[in-house]
XYZ file of C-alpha atoms in Angstrom:
79
model
C -20.791 -1.073 25.203
C -22.998 -4.366 22.997
C -23.237 -1.479 19.861
C -19.322 -0.100 19.697
C -18.081 -3.771 19.625
C -20.699 -4.785 16.768
C -19.032 -1.262 15.182
C -15.671 -1.960 15.749
C -16.186 -6.072 14.505
C -17.621 -3.587 11.065
C -15.053 -1.842 10.931
C -12.419 -4.537 10.029
C -12.610 -5.697 6.876
C -13.167 -1.247 5.903
C -9.301 -1.442 7.870
C -7.617 -4.475 6.426
C -8.606 -2.904 2.628
C -7.536 0.371 3.833
C -3.961 -0.933 4.877
C -4.343 -3.047 1.554
C -4.275 0.547 -0.473
C -2.713 2.399 1.419
C 0.723 -0.506 0.571
C -0.274 -0.724 -3.003
C -0.439 3.252 -3.134
C 2.867 3.612 -1.103
C 5.007 0.738 -3.679
C 3.896 2.759 -6.712
C 4.572 6.005 -5.537
C 8.498 4.504 -4.841
C 8.324 3.087 -8.152
C 7.337 5.506 -10.049
C 9.126 7.490 -8.440
C 12.553 6.001 -8.951
C 11.195 4.778 -12.068
C 11.481 8.885 -13.043
C 14.601 9.562 -11.739
C 16.276 5.844 -13.559
C 14.678 6.900 -16.849
C 14.192 10.227 -17.290
C 16.181 11.855 -20.828
C 18.350 14.586 -18.901
C 18.561 13.537 -15.791
C 22.310 11.606 -14.409
C 21.326 7.945 -14.600
C 22.184 6.636 -11.280
C 20.170 6.409 -8.030
C 21.977 7.708 -4.852
C 20.975 8.903 -1.734
C 18.624 12.234 -2.565
C 16.713 9.627 -5.360
C 16.325 7.205 -2.371
C 14.781 9.917 -0.015
C 12.663 11.705 -2.489
C 11.127 8.453 -3.861
C 10.145 7.579 -0.174
C 9.048 10.699 0.894
C 7.087 10.414 -2.317
C 5.349 7.240 -1.204
C 4.430 7.960 1.948
C 2.400 11.287 0.886
C 0.815 8.549 -1.978
C -0.121 6.805 0.959
C -1.677 8.921 2.939
C -3.809 10.907 -0.420
C -5.043 7.492 -0.420
C -5.415 6.648 2.690
C -7.103 9.998 3.539
C -9.246 9.942 0.766
C -11.176 6.297 1.341
C -11.545 7.747 4.993
C -13.327 10.855 4.041
C -15.098 8.726 0.769
C -16.344 6.277 3.603
C -17.555 8.491 6.228
C -19.723 10.839 4.116
C -21.469 7.641 2.682
C -22.107 6.490 6.262
C -24.650 10.211 6.760
C-alpha cells in the first residue's frame, strides 16, 4: 500500500506535464488547421462549420498522438 502511494506521488509531475503537452498539442492542431483553411490558396477563404469540425478533429488527433507518445516513451524508460 505504501509503495502504491509513493508511486502516485511520483507520477503527479508527469501527469501535469502530460496534461500541459496535451493542451498545447490540441491548440496547435486547431490553429494550424484553421490557418490552413483560412490562408491556403485555391480554397474559399471562409471558415465554415466543416472547417471548425475538421480543426477540432485535427486538434484531438494531435493531442492523442502527443499524449500516447509521451506515455509510451515514459513506460519504455521505466523498464
